[in-house]
Coordinates of C-alpha atoms in Angstrom, one line a residue:
M10 CA -33.2 30.2 27.8
R11 CA -30.2 32.7 27.6
I12 CA -27.5 32.2 26.8
I13 CA -24.6 34.3 28.1
I14 CA -21.0 33.8 25.9
T15 CA -18.0 36.2 26.1
E16 CA -16.1 38.3 23.7
Q17 CA -13.1 35.9 23.6
Q18 CA -15.5 33.0 22.4
L19 CA -17.4 34.9 20.2
R20 CA -14.2 35.8 18.1
L21 CA -14.0 32.1 18.7
L22 CA -16.6 31.4 17.0
E23 CA -15.6 33.7 14.3
M24 CA -12.2 32.6 13.7
S25 CA -13.4 28.8 13.6
T26 CA -16.7 29.6 11.0
F27 CA -14.2 32.2 9.0
I28 CA -11.8 28.8 8.8
S29 CA -14.9 26.4 8.2
V30 CA -15.5 29.0 4.8
M31 CA -12.5 29.0 4.0
I32 CA -11.8 25.2 3.4
N33 CA -14.8 24.4 2.0
E34 CA -14.4 27.3 -0.7
D35 CA -11.0 25.7 -0.8
D36 CA -10.6 22.3 -2.5
D37 CA -6.6 22.5 -2.4
F38 CA -6.8 23.2 1.2
N39 CA -5.0 20.6 2.9
V40 CA -3.5 20.0 6.3
T41 CA 0.0 17.8 5.7
N42 CA 1.0 15.3 7.7
D43 CA 5.3 16.4 8.4
V44 CA 5.8 12.8 7.5
L45 CA 4.9 12.7 4.7
S46 CA 6.7 14.9 2.9
T47 CA 9.7 13.7 4.5
Y48 CA 9.0 9.9 2.9
L49 CA 7.5 10.7 -0.3
S50 CA 9.8 13.4 -1.8
G51 CA 7.2 16.0 -2.6
N52 CA 6.0 13.4 -4.9
T53 CA 2.2 14.8 -4.7
E54 CA 0.3 12.3 -6.8
L55 CA 1.9 9.3 -3.1
T56 CA 1.1 12.2 -0.4
K57 CA -2.7 12.4 -1.7
I58 CA -3.4 8.3 -1.6
Y59 CA -1.7 8.6 2.0
E60 CA -4.0 12.1 2.7
Q61 CA -7.1 9.7 1.5
I62 CA -6.0 6.6 3.5
E63 CA -5.7 8.5 6.8
T64 CA -8.9 10.5 6.1
E65 CA -10.5 7.2 5.9
L66 CA -9.0 5.2 8.3
N67 CA -8.6 8.2 10.9
D68 CA -4.6 7.4 11.8
K69 CA -2.0 9.7 10.9
F70 CA 1.2 8.3 9.5
Q71 CA 4.1 7.9 11.7
T72 CA 8.3 8.0 11.2
D73 CA 8.3 3.9 11.9
H74 CA 5.1 3.2 9.8
F75 CA 8.1 5.0 6.7
E76 CA 11.2 3.4 8.2
Q77 CA 9.7 -0.6 8.8
E78 CA 8.1 -0.3 5.1
I79 CA 11.2 0.7 3.5
K80 CA 12.8 -2.0 5.8
Y81 CA 10.8 -4.4 4.4
S82 CA 10.7 -3.2 1.3
G83 CA 13.6 -1.4 -0.4
G84 CA 12.2 1.8 -0.5
L85 CA 9.7 3.7 -3.1
K86 CA 8.7 1.7 -6.1
D87 CA 8.4 3.4 -10.4
L88 CA 4.5 2.0 -11.5
S89 CA 6.1 -0.5 -14.5
G90 CA 2.4 -0.3 -16.5
G91 CA 1.4 -3.7 -16.4
I92 CA 2.7 -7.7 -15.9
S93 CA 6.0 -7.8 -17.4
E94 CA 6.2 -9.7 -20.4
T95 CA 9.3 -11.7 -19.6
A96 CA 8.1 -12.7 -16.0
Q97 CA 4.6 -13.3 -17.7
T98 CA 6.8 -15.3 -20.1
K99 CA 9.0 -17.5 -17.7
F100 CA 5.9 -18.4 -14.9
N101 CA 4.0 -19.3 -18.3
E102 CA 6.9 -21.9 -19.5
M103 CA 7.2 -23.5 -15.1
V104 CA 3.5 -24.6 -15.3
S105 CA 3.7 -25.8 -18.4
K106 CA 6.9 -27.5 -17.7
L107 CA 5.3 -29.0 -14.3
F108 CA 2.2 -29.4 -16.5
L109 CA 0.5 -26.9 -14.0
K110 CA -1.5 -25.3 -16.5
N111 CA -4.7 -23.6 -15.6
K112 CA -3.8 -25.1 -11.5
V113 CA -1.6 -22.5 -11.1
V114 CA -2.7 -19.3 -12.4
I115 CA -1.8 -15.3 -12.2
N116 CA -4.5 -13.3 -9.9
Q117 CA -5.9 -10.4 -12.0
S118 CA -4.4 -7.9 -9.1
S119 CA -0.9 -8.5 -10.0
Y120 CA 0.2 -5.4 -10.9
R121 CA -1.1 -2.8 -9.3
D122 CA -1.1 0.7 -9.6
Y123 CA -0.8 3.0 -6.4
N124 CA -4.7 4.2 -6.2
K125 CA -5.5 0.1 -6.8
Q126 CA -2.7 -0.7 -3.6
K127 CA -4.6 2.2 -1.9
E128 CA -7.9 0.6 -2.1
I129 CA -6.4 -2.4 -1.0
F130 CA -4.3 -1.4 1.6
V131 CA -7.5 0.4 3.6
K132 CA -9.2 -3.0 2.6
M133 CA -7.3 -4.9 5.2
A134 CA -6.8 -1.8 7.6
K135 CA -10.7 -2.0 7.9
K136 CA -10.7 -6.0 8.0
H137 CA -7.8 -6.2 10.6
G138 CA -8.6 -3.5 13.5
G139 CA -9.0 -0.3 11.3
T140 CA -5.6 1.2 11.9
I141 CA -2.8 2.2 9.5
S142 CA -0.5 -0.7 11.5
N143 CA -2.7 -3.1 11.2
G144 CA -3.1 -2.6 7.4
L145 CA 1.1 -2.1 7.0
R146 CA 0.9 -6.0 8.8
Q147 CA -1.2 -7.5 5.7
A148 CA -0.5 -5.0 2.6
A149 CA 2.8 -2.9 1.8
L150 CA 1.9 0.6 1.7
P151 CA 1.1 2.4 -2.3
G152 CA 4.6 3.3 -3.9
F153 CA 6.6 0.6 -1.4
S154 CA 4.5 -2.2 -3.3
Q155 CA 6.2 -4.5 -5.8
H156 CA 3.4 -5.3 -7.4
H157 CA 3.8 -1.4 -8.8
T158 CA 7.5 -3.5 -10.7
G159 CA 4.9 -5.9 -12.8
K160 CA 7.4 -8.6 -11.2
A161 CA 5.5 -9.4 -8.7
L162 CA 3.2 -12.0 -9.0
D163 CA 0.1 -13.4 -6.8
I164 CA -0.5 -17.0 -7.9
S165 CA -3.2 -19.8 -6.6
N166 CA -2.3 -23.0 -5.5
S167 CA 1.4 -21.9 -4.6
N168 CA 2.5 -24.6 -2.4
L169 CA 2.2 -26.8 -6.1
I170 CA 5.4 -25.0 -6.8
S171 CA 8.4 -25.5 -4.6
D172 CA 10.9 -22.6 -4.1
K173 CA 14.2 -24.4 -5.9
V174 CA 12.0 -24.7 -9.6
L175 CA 11.0 -20.8 -8.6
N176 CA 14.3 -20.1 -8.4
D177 CA 15.3 -22.2 -11.1
Y178 CA 13.0 -20.1 -13.5
G179 CA 14.1 -16.5 -11.1
F180 CA 11.6 -16.1 -9.1
I181 CA 12.0 -15.9 -5.5
R182 CA 9.6 -15.9 -2.5
P183 CA 10.4 -13.2 -0.6
Y184 CA 7.8 -12.7 2.1
K185 CA 8.0 -16.0 3.1
T186 CA 8.3 -15.8 6.8
D187 CA 5.8 -14.0 9.6
T188 CA 7.4 -10.9 11.4
K189 CA 6.0 -8.1 13.2
F190 CA 5.7 -5.9 11.2
R191 CA 4.5 -8.1 7.9
M192 CA 2.3 -11.9 8.4
P193 CA 4.2 -14.5 5.1
E194 CA 2.5 -14.7 1.5
L195 CA 3.4 -17.5 0.3
W196 CA 1.4 -16.7 -2.6
H197 CA 3.5 -13.4 -3.6
I198 CA 6.4 -14.4 -6.7
Y199 CA 9.0 -11.8 -7.6
Y200 CA 10.3 -11.3 -10.4
K201 CA 14.1 -11.4 -9.6
L202 CA 16.2 -11.5 -13.3

């Protein structure tokens, strides 16, 4: 059996082979989603993380993903390096005063850097349909999570502490209601002072 190809098909084949070789030779070559450039303000660390998410989920970020996240979370957050000492102290005072020590505890993943948030986001997206939109229903985008600030705590048995008591110690429960964008997170508290 003989395969006949035109000269134009041969040139296209040669060009695609050349591009493939160039991509493999140059690890820095990457086609960046324009939406990422717009909303990540040139942050190369976050851009790389978002490109990894797009690859892992075989999906692309859209303008609406960022506009909804910004409306919901308030915008990009800087990394604090760990849980705030003040938030930790106030939490400990609260559970001691309520005799809830060892009953209400802080989840170990309460502080998250951008990569940890990416892992959680991708895991949730894959678990709930495999798209960026489905991931957003479950978790904040890396860079937008309150967990980067060190003031957000995910706690066990959050139903044992009322909103009034939380407020008395400087905490709020920011994500109490279900929205079309994100599910409620009653276990998530945020030290606002």
